XYZ file of C-alpha atoms in Angstrom:
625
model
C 2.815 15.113 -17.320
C 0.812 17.012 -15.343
C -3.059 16.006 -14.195
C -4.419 18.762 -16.374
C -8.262 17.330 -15.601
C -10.182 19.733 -13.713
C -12.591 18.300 -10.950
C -15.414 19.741 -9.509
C -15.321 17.573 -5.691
C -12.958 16.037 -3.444
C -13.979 12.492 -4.091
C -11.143 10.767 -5.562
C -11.975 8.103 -8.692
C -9.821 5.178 -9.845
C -10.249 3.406 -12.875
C -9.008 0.387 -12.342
C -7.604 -1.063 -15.974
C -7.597 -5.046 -16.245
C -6.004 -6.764 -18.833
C -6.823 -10.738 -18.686
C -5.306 -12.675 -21.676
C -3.844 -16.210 -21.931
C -4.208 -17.025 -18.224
C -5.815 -16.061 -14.911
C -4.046 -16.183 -11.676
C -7.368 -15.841 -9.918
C -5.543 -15.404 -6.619
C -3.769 -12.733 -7.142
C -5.606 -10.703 -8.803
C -8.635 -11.314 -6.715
C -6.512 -10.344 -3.906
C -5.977 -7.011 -5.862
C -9.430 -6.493 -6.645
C -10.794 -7.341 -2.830
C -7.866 -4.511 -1.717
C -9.545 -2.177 -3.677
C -12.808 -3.082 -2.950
C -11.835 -2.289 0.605
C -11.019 1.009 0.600
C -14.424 2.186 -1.625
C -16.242 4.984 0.758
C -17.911 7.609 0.229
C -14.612 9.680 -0.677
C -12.841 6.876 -3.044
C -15.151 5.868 -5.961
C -13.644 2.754 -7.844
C -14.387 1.763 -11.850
C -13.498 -1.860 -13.147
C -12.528 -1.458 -16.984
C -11.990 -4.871 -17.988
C -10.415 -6.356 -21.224
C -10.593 -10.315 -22.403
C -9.263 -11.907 -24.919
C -10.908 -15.019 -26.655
C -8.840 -17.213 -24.518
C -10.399 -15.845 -20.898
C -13.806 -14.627 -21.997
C -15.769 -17.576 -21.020
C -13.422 -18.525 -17.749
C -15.358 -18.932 -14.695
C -12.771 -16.494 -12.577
C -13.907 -13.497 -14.819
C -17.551 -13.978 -13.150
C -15.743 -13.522 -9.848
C -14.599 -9.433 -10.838
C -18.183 -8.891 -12.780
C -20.425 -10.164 -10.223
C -18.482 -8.107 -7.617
C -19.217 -5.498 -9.349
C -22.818 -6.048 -10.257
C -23.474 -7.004 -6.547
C -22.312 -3.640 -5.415
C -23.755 -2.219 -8.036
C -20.661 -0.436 -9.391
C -19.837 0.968 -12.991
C -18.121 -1.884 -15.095
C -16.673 -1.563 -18.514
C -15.882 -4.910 -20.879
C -14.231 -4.837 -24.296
C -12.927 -7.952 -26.405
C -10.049 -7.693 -27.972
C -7.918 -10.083 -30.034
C -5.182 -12.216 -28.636
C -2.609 -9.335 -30.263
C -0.781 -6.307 -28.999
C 0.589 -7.698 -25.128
C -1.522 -6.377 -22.512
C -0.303 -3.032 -23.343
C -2.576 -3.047 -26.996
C -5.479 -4.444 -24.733
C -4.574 -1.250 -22.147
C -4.828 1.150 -25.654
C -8.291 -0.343 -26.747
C -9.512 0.441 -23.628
C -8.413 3.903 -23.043
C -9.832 4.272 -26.615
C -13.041 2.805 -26.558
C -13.743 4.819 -23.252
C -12.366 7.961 -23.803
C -15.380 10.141 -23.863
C -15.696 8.867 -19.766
C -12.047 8.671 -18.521
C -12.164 12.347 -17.277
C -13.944 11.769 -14.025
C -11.329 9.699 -12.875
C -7.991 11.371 -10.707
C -6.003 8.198 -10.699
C -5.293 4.932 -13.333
C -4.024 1.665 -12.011
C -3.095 -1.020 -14.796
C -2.668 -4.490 -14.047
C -3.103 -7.496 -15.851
C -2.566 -11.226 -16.170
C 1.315 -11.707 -16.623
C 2.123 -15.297 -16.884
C 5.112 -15.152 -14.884
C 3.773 -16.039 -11.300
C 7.073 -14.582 -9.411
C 6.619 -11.218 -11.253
C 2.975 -11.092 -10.987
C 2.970 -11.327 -7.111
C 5.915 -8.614 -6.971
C 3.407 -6.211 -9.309
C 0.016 -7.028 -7.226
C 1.961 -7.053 -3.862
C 3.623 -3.555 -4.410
C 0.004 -2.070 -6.513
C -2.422 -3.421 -4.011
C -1.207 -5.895 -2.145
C -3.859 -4.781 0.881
C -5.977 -1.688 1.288
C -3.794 -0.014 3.438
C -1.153 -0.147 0.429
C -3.827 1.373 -1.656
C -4.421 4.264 0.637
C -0.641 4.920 1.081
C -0.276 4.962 -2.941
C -3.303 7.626 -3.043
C -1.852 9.589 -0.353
C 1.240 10.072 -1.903
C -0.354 10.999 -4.907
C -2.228 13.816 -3.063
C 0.713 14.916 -1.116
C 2.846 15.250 -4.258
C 1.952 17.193 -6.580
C 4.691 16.045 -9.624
C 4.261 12.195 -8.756
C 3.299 10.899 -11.957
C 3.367 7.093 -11.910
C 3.712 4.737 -9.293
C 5.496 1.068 -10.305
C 6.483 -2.018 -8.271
C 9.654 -1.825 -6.255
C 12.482 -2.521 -8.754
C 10.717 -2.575 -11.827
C 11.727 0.867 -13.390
C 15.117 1.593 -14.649
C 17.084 3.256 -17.555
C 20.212 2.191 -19.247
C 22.317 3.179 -17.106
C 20.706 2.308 -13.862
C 22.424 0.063 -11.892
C 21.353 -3.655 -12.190
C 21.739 -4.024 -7.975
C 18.096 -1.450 -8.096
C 16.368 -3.904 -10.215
C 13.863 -6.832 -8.874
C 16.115 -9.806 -8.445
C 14.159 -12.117 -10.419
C 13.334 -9.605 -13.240
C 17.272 -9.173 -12.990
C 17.946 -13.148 -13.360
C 15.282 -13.135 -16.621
C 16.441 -11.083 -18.624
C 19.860 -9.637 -17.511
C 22.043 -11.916 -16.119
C 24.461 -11.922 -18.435
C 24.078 -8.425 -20.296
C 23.731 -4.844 -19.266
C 20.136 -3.036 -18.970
C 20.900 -0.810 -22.009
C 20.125 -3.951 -24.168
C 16.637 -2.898 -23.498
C 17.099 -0.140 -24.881
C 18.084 -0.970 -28.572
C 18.703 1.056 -31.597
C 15.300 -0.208 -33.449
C 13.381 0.349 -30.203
C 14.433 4.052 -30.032
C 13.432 4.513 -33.357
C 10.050 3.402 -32.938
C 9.908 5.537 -29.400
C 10.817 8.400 -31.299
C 8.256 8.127 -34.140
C 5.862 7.390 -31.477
C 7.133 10.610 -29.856
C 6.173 12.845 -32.936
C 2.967 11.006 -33.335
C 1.564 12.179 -30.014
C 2.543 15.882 -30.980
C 4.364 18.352 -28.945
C 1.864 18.554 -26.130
C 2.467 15.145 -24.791
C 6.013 14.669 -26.068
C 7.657 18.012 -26.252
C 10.955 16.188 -27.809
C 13.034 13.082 -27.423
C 16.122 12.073 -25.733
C 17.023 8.730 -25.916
C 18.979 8.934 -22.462
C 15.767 9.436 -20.568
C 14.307 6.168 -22.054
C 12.805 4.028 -18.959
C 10.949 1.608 -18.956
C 8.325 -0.249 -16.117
C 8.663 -3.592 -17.031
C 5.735 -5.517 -16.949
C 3.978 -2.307 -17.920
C 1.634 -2.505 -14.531
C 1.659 1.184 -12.748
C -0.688 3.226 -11.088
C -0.767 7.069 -13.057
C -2.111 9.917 -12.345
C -4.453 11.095 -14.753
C -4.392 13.357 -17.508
C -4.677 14.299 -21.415
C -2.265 11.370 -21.965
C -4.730 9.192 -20.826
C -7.707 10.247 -22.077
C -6.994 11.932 -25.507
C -3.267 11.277 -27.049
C -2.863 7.864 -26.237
C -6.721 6.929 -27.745
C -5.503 8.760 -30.684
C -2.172 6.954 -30.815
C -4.239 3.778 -31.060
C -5.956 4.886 -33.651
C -2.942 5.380 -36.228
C -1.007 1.849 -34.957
C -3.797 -0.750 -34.298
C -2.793 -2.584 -37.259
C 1.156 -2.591 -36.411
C -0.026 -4.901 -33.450
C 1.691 -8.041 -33.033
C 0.102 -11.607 -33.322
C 2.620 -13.291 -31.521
C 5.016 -12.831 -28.894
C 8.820 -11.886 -29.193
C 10.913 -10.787 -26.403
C 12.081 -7.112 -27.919
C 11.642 -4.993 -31.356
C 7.896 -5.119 -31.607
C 5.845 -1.832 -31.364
C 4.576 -3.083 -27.931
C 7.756 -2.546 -26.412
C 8.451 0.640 -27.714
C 5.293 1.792 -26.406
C 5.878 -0.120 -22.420
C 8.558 2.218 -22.497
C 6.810 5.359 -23.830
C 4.463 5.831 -20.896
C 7.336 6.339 -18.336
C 9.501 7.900 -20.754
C 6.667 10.590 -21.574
C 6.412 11.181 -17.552
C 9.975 11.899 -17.442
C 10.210 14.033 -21.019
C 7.552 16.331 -18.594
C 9.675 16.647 -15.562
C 7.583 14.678 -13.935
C 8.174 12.007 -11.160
C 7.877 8.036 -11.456
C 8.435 6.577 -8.168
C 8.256 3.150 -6.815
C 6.689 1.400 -3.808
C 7.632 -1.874 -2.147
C 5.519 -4.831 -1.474
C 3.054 -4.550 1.075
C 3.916 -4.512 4.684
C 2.477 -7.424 6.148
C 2.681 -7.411 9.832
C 2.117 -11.006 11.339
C 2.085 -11.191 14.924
C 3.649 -14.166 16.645
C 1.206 -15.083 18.682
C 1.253 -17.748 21.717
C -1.697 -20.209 21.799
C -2.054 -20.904 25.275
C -4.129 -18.920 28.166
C -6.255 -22.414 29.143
C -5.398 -25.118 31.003
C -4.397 -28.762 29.871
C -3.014 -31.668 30.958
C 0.838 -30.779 30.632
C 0.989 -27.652 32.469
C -1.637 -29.209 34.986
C 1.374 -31.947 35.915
C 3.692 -29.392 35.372
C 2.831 -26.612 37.273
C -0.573 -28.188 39.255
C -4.222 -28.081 38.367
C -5.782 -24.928 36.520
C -2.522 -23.220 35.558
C -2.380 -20.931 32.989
C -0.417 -17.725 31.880
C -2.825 -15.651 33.564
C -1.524 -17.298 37.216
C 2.018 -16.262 36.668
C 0.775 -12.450 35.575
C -1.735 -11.876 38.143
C 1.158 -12.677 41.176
C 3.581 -9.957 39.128
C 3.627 -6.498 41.446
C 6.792 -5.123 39.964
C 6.519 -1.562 38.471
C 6.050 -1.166 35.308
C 4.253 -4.632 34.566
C 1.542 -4.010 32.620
C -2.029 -5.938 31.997
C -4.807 -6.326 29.874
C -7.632 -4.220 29.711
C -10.990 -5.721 30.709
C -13.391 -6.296 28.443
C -15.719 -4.167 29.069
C -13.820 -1.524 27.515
C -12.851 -2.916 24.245
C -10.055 -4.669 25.158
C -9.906 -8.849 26.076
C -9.132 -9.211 29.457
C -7.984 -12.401 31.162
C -9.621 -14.696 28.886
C -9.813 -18.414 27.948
C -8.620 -19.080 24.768
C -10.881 -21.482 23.812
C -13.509 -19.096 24.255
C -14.518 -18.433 20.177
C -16.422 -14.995 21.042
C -12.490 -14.094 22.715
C -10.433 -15.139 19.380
C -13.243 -13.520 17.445
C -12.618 -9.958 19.122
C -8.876 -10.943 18.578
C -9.405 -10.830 14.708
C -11.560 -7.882 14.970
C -9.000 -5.825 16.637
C -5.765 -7.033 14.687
C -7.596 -6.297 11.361
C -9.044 -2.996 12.101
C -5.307 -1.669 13.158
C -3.909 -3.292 10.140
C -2.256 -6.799 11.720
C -2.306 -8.776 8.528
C -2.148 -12.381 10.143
C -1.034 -14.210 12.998
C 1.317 -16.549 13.598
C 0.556 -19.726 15.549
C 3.311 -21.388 18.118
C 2.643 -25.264 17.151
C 4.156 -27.918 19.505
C 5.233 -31.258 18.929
C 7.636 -33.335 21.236
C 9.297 -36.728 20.933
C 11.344 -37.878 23.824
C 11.661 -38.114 27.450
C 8.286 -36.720 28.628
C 6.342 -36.072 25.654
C 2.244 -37.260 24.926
C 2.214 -40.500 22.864
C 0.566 -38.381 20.136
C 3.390 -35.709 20.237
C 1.256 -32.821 20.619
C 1.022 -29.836 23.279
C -0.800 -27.012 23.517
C -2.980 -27.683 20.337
C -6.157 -26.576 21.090
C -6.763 -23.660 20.381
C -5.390 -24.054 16.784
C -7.389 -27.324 16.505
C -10.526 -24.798 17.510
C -9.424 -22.200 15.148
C -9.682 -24.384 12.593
C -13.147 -26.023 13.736
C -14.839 -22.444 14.156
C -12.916 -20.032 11.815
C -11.698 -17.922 14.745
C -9.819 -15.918 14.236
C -10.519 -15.330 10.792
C -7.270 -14.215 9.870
C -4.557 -15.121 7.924
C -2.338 -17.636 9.892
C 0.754 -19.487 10.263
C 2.435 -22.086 11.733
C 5.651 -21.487 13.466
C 7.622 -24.879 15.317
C 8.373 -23.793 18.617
C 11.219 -26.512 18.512
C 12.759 -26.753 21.539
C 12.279 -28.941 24.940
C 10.436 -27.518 27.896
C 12.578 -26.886 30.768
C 10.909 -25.322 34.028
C 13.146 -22.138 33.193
C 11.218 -21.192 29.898
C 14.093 -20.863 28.482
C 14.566 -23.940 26.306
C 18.123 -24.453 27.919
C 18.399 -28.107 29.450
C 20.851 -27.098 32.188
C 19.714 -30.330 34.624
C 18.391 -33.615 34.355
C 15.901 -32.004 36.948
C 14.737 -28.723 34.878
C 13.669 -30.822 32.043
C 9.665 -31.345 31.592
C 9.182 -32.445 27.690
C 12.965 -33.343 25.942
C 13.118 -32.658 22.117
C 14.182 -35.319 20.003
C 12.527 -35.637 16.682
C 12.143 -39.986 16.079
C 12.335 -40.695 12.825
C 10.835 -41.007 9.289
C 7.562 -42.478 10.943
C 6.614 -39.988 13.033
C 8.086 -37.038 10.641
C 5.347 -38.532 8.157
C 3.127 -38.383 11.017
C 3.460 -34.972 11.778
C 3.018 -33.948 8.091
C -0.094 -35.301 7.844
C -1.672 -33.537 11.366
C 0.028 -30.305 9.696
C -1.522 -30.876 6.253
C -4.967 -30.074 7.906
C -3.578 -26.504 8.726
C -1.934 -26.245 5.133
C -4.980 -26.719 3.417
C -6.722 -24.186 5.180
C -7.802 -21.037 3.032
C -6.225 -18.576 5.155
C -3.105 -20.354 5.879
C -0.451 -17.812 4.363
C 1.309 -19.050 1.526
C 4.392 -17.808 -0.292
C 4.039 -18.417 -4.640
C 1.264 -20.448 -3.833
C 3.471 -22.657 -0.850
C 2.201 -22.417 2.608
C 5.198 -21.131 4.973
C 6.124 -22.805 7.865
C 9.019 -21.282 10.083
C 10.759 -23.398 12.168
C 12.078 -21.686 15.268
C 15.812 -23.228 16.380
C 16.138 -25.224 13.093
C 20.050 -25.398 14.490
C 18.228 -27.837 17.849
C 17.217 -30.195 14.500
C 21.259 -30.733 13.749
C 21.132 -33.837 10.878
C 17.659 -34.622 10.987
C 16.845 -31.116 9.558
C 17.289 -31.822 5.869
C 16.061 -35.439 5.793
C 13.172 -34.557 7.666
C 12.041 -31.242 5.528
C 12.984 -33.114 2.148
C 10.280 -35.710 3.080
C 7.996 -33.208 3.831
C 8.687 -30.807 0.674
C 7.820 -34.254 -1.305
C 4.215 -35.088 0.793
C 3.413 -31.400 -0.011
C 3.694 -31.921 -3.627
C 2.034 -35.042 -2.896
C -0.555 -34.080 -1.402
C -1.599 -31.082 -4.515
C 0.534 -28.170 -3.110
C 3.016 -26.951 -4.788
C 5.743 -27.557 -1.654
C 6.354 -25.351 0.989
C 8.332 -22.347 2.171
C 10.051 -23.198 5.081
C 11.414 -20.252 6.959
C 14.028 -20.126 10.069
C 14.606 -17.826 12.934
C 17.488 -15.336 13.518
C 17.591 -15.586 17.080
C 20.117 -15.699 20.233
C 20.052 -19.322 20.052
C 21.932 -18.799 16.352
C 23.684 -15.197 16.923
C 25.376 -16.705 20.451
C 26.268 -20.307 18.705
C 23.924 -21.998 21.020
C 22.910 -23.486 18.130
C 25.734 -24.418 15.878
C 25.029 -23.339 12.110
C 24.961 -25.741 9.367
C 24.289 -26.302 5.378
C 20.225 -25.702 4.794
C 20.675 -24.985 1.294
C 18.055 -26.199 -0.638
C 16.065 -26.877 2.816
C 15.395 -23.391 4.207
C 14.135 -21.294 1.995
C 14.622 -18.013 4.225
C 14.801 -16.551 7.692
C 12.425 -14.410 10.143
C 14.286 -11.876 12.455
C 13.516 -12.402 16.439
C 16.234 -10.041 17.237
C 14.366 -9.384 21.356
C 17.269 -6.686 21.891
C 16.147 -4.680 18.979
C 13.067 -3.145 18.561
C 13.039 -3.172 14.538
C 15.269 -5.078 11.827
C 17.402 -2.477 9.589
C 20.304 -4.625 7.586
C 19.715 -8.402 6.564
C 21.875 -10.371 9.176
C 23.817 -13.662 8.740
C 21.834 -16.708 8.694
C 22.187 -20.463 8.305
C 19.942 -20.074 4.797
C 22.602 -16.698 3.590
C 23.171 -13.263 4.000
C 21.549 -12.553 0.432
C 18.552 -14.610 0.582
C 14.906 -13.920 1.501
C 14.980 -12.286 4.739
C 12.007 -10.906 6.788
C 12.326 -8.383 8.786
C 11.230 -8.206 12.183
C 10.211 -5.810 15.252
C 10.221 -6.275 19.267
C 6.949 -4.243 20.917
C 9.154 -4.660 24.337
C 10.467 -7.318 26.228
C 10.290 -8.240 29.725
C 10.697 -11.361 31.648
C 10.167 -10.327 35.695
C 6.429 -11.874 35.628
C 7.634 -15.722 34.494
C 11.498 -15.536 35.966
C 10.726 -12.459 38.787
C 13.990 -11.716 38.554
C 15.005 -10.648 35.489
C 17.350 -7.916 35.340
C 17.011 -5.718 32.165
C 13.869 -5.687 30.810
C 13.475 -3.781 27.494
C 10.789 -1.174 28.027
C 9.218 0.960 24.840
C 6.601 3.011 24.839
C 4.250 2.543 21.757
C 5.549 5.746 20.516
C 9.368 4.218 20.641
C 8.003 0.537 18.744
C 6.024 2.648 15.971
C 8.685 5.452 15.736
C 11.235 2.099 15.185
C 8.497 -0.269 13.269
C 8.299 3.141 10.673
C 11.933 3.192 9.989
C 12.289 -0.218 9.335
C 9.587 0.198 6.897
C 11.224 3.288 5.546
C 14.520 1.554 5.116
C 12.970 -1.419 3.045
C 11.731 1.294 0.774
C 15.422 2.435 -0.103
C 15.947 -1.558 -1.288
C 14.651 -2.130 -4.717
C 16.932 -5.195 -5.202
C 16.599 -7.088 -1.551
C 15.324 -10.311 -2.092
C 11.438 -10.863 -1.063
C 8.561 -11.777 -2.520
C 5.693 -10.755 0.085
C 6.637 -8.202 2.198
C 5.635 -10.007 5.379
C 7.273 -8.512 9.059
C 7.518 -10.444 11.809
C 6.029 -8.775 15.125
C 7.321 -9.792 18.657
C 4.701 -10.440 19.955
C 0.505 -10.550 20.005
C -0.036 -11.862 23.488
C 3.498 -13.035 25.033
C 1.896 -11.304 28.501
C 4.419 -12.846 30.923
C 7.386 -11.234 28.926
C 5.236 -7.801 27.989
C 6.143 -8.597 24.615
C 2.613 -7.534 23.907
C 0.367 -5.583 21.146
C -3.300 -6.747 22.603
C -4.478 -3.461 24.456
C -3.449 -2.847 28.220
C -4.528 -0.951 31.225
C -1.696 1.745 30.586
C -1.050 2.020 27.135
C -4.694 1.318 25.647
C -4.799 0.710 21.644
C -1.692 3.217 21.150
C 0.852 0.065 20.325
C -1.536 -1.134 17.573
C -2.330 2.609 16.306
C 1.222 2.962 16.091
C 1.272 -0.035 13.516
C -1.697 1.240 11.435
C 0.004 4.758 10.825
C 2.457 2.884 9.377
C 1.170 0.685 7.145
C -1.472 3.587 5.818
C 1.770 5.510 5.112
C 4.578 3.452 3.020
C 6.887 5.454 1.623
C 7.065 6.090 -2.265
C 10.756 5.716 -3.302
C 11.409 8.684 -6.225
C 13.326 6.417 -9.101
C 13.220 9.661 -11.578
């Protein structure tokens, strides 16, 4: 149906429509609500309408989206409503009770508290899942002109859509075993179609069963219009006392009406489209750049990255741009002003987090408290810089005075890799459990992920080792952990021999170096079909650590972002891949001495990290219908 609201300026208004009933995932939804929160200028002009039944009203998280509010002295709207009706009777009462109001607003988006934690992170991920998902939604909304609704990625379908474009956990709910036309029943077309006649011919010119859709979970954004703001208010006025009291799975009069909304846009010849979750670049990002004790032995006194890039005079090296001119120069990393301007710069170009190379050795050559390299993380977490999101990934492999990880003499080997035993796996937990704990440790349902980067170099003490620490995590008041492992070389060349991780990995990360962006799932130790993140590769080039590397794999910022956008693109065409956060993995933030590099340089400037924001401010909306 067609925005048939007439505005008098360009600032766009979203009323934001937020059902809370029998429970609050605080997290998520705050998530959603800081998103939005974000992207409020003087152009975007956000309203909270908010909706609690008995069961919320008094919970301390609802002070958390009304103080926000009050604070920044924004419009809010609260109704009580009974415990009846699903979220989508709580979504009518509100349209109702502020119907005389609704017209300034362009855009709707409806969320609310679904109990189902799995299909409330798909729905907040896709909806809002950062402000730069919230601007792509309103572009394409601008741009065109018959999208209608906007839904999570796999969450709208017909009865005869095919089950392989639903969300694979919404498909493992409710349709394993029988076809998507059972949610379409006889009784609930019925109801649709009185429904139909009750709105009168304006909003629902006639009915054909064969367009019913439906977005389950009922959580879209719309564009407005007379739907909105007059027939649905008057719909509610003629059924509020055919809403339920209790819940049932199909039948009622709520779920003829979850379907009616899409089914309406469709009946119109409108659009519905779908979006996936939010892209969620996290650089990998290596913690060194200062000197310690290891590479002091190793390499003598006051070595550090920086010595190995400032001998480098082949062509087409590049290096960091000073300071001075808004880049970071050679810095020390333990320098907190230098990680600070880090965090500024990956968050203002849309970098959503960074992840950390953590070392710990056991073996021939390694510190009696197995750690390397740990500073800076240990200073991260001591002075909140960078304030970022952040990760942990197990750079587990020996140190050989190739780089390379490859033990190919008794004389190239600095630290060997051999993981001891349940002791010192319990001992590593618990210096991890620090970093686990942290609030902006990036978590997966709630479980901080941890990737493990040859988990093939672990061989049989993978599974006993990870099973000990999935049980400390629960332990220790987490609800376990997400343990991810890298596609790599070491696995794609059989360096690394594969091996069972079922039920031990819980998916992969793609560090593909000779491709600059992921576009299939590849085969993996965890499986082909489970959670895979895809990755990209800014450039790659070795000559300034080996000096005589052969084939170095130059981009130009244009060539990563015109590569980083397709892979983005593709993952839009997926509604049934398996993920859960749409995290990408990004090769790399600072890897200077192989140019795998998105920190600006003397040749390229800001362009590689420009190249990532026009992506993310631009995610494609899939058309379903």
């Amino acid at each position: 149906m067609a925005s048939d609201i007439q505005h008098e300026s360009r600032v766009v208004s979203v009323g934001f429509f937020l059902q809370l009933a029998q429970s609050v995932n605080d997290g998520l939804l705050k998530s959603c609500f800081d998103n939005l929160m974000k992207v409020q200028s003087d152009s975007v002009q956000l309203q909270l309408y908010l909706s609690l039944t008995p069961t919320v009203a008094n919970a301390p998280e609802v002070a958390y989206f009304t103080e926000r509010f009050l604070r920044n002295e924004k419009n809010i709207r609260v109704v009580h409503v009974k415990d009846e009706g699903y979220d989508i009777g709580a979504f009518l009462k509100q349209l109702h009770r502020f119907r005389h109001e609704l017209q300034v607003h362009q855009y709707i988006l409806k969320v609310h508290s679904k109990s189902d934690p799995i299909w409330l992170e798909r729905a907040v991920e896709s909806l809002c899942g950062s402000e730069h998902q919230v601007k792509s939604i309103l572009k394409a909304f601008e741009t065109q002109s018959t999208l209608d609704i906007v839904s999570p990625m796999g969450s709208t379908f017909s009865a005869t859509t095919s089950k392989d474009a639903v969300f694979p956990h919404l498909k493992r709910k409710y349709f394993n075993k029988v076809d998507l036309a059972t949610a379409f029943d006889d009784k609930t077309m019925h109801t649709m179609e009185r429904l139909c006649a009750q709105l009168g011919l304006e909003a629902c010119p006639y009915f054909e069963k064969y367009l019913a859709s439906i977005t389950a979970g009922t959580m879209f954004w719309a564009r407005n219009s007379r739907l909105y703001t007059e027939h649905l208010p008057r719909l509610f006025e003629s059924i509020r006392n055919e809403l339920s009291q209790d819940y049932s799975n199909n039948n009622r009069i709520e779920h003829a009406l979850e379907r009616l909304i899409p089914t309406l846009s469709r009946l119109n010849g409108r659009m519905i489209g779908d979006i996936q979750p939010a892209p969620k670049p996290v650089a990998l990002y290596f913690p060194q750049y200062h000197s310690f004790s290891e590479n002091d032995r190793f390499w003598g006194e006051g070595f550090t990255e920086w010595t190995l890039l400032n001998k480098t005079t082949f062509f087409g090296v590049h290096k960091p741009l000073d300071f001075e001119s808004g880049g970071l120069g050679y810095y020390n990393l333990l320098d907190k002003k230098v990680r600070a301007r880090q965090a500024s710069i990956a968050r203002s170009h849309g970098v959503y987090g960074f992840c950390y190379y953590h070392y710990w050795f056991s073996g021939e050559g390694a510190p009696h408290d197995h750690k390397v390299m740990y500073q800076v993380l240990e200073t991260m977490l001591e002075d909140q810089e960078p304030n970022l999101p952040f990760m942990l990934a197990w750079a587990n492999e020996p140190w050989t005075k190739t780089w390379t990880g490859m033990i190919k003499s008794k004389h190239a080997l600095l630290i060997d890799q051999k993981y001891g035993e349940e002791d010192e796996w319990r001992e590593h937990f618990v210096y991890l459990l620090r970093f686990f704990q942290h609030p902006n440790y990036i978590r997966n349902n709630g479980k901080p992920v941890f990737a493990i980067y040859r988990t093939g170099h672990l061989k049989e003490k993978l599974r006993p080792m990870i099973t000990l620490w999935k049980r400390m995590a629960v332990d220790s008041g987490l609800p376990g952990l997400h343990i991810v492992d890298s596609i790599n070389h070491f696995y794609t060349s059989m360096i690394d021999k594969g091996f069972d991780v079922s039920g031990v990995v819980d998916a992969s990360y793609h560090f593909m170096l000779d491709e600059p962006a992921s576009m299939r799932n590849l085969p993996s130790m965890s499986g082909f079909d489970k959670i895979q993140y895809w990755g990209s590769t800014v450039r790659f080039d070795r000559r300034p650590r080996s000096g005589d590397y052969n084939f170095p794999i130059l981009r130009t910022p244009q060539e990563f972002g015109s590569a980083y956008s397709a892979m983005i693109a593709r993952l839009s065409t997926m509604p049934g891949r398996e993920i859960d956060v749409g995290f990408n993995f990004i090769c790399a933030w600072n890897e200077w001495n192989e140019q795998a590099v998105l920190e600006p340089d003397e040749w390229w400037g800001f362009q590689r990290l420009q190249e990532i924001l026009k992506v993310v401010n631009n995610v494609p909306v899939r058309a379903v219908f």
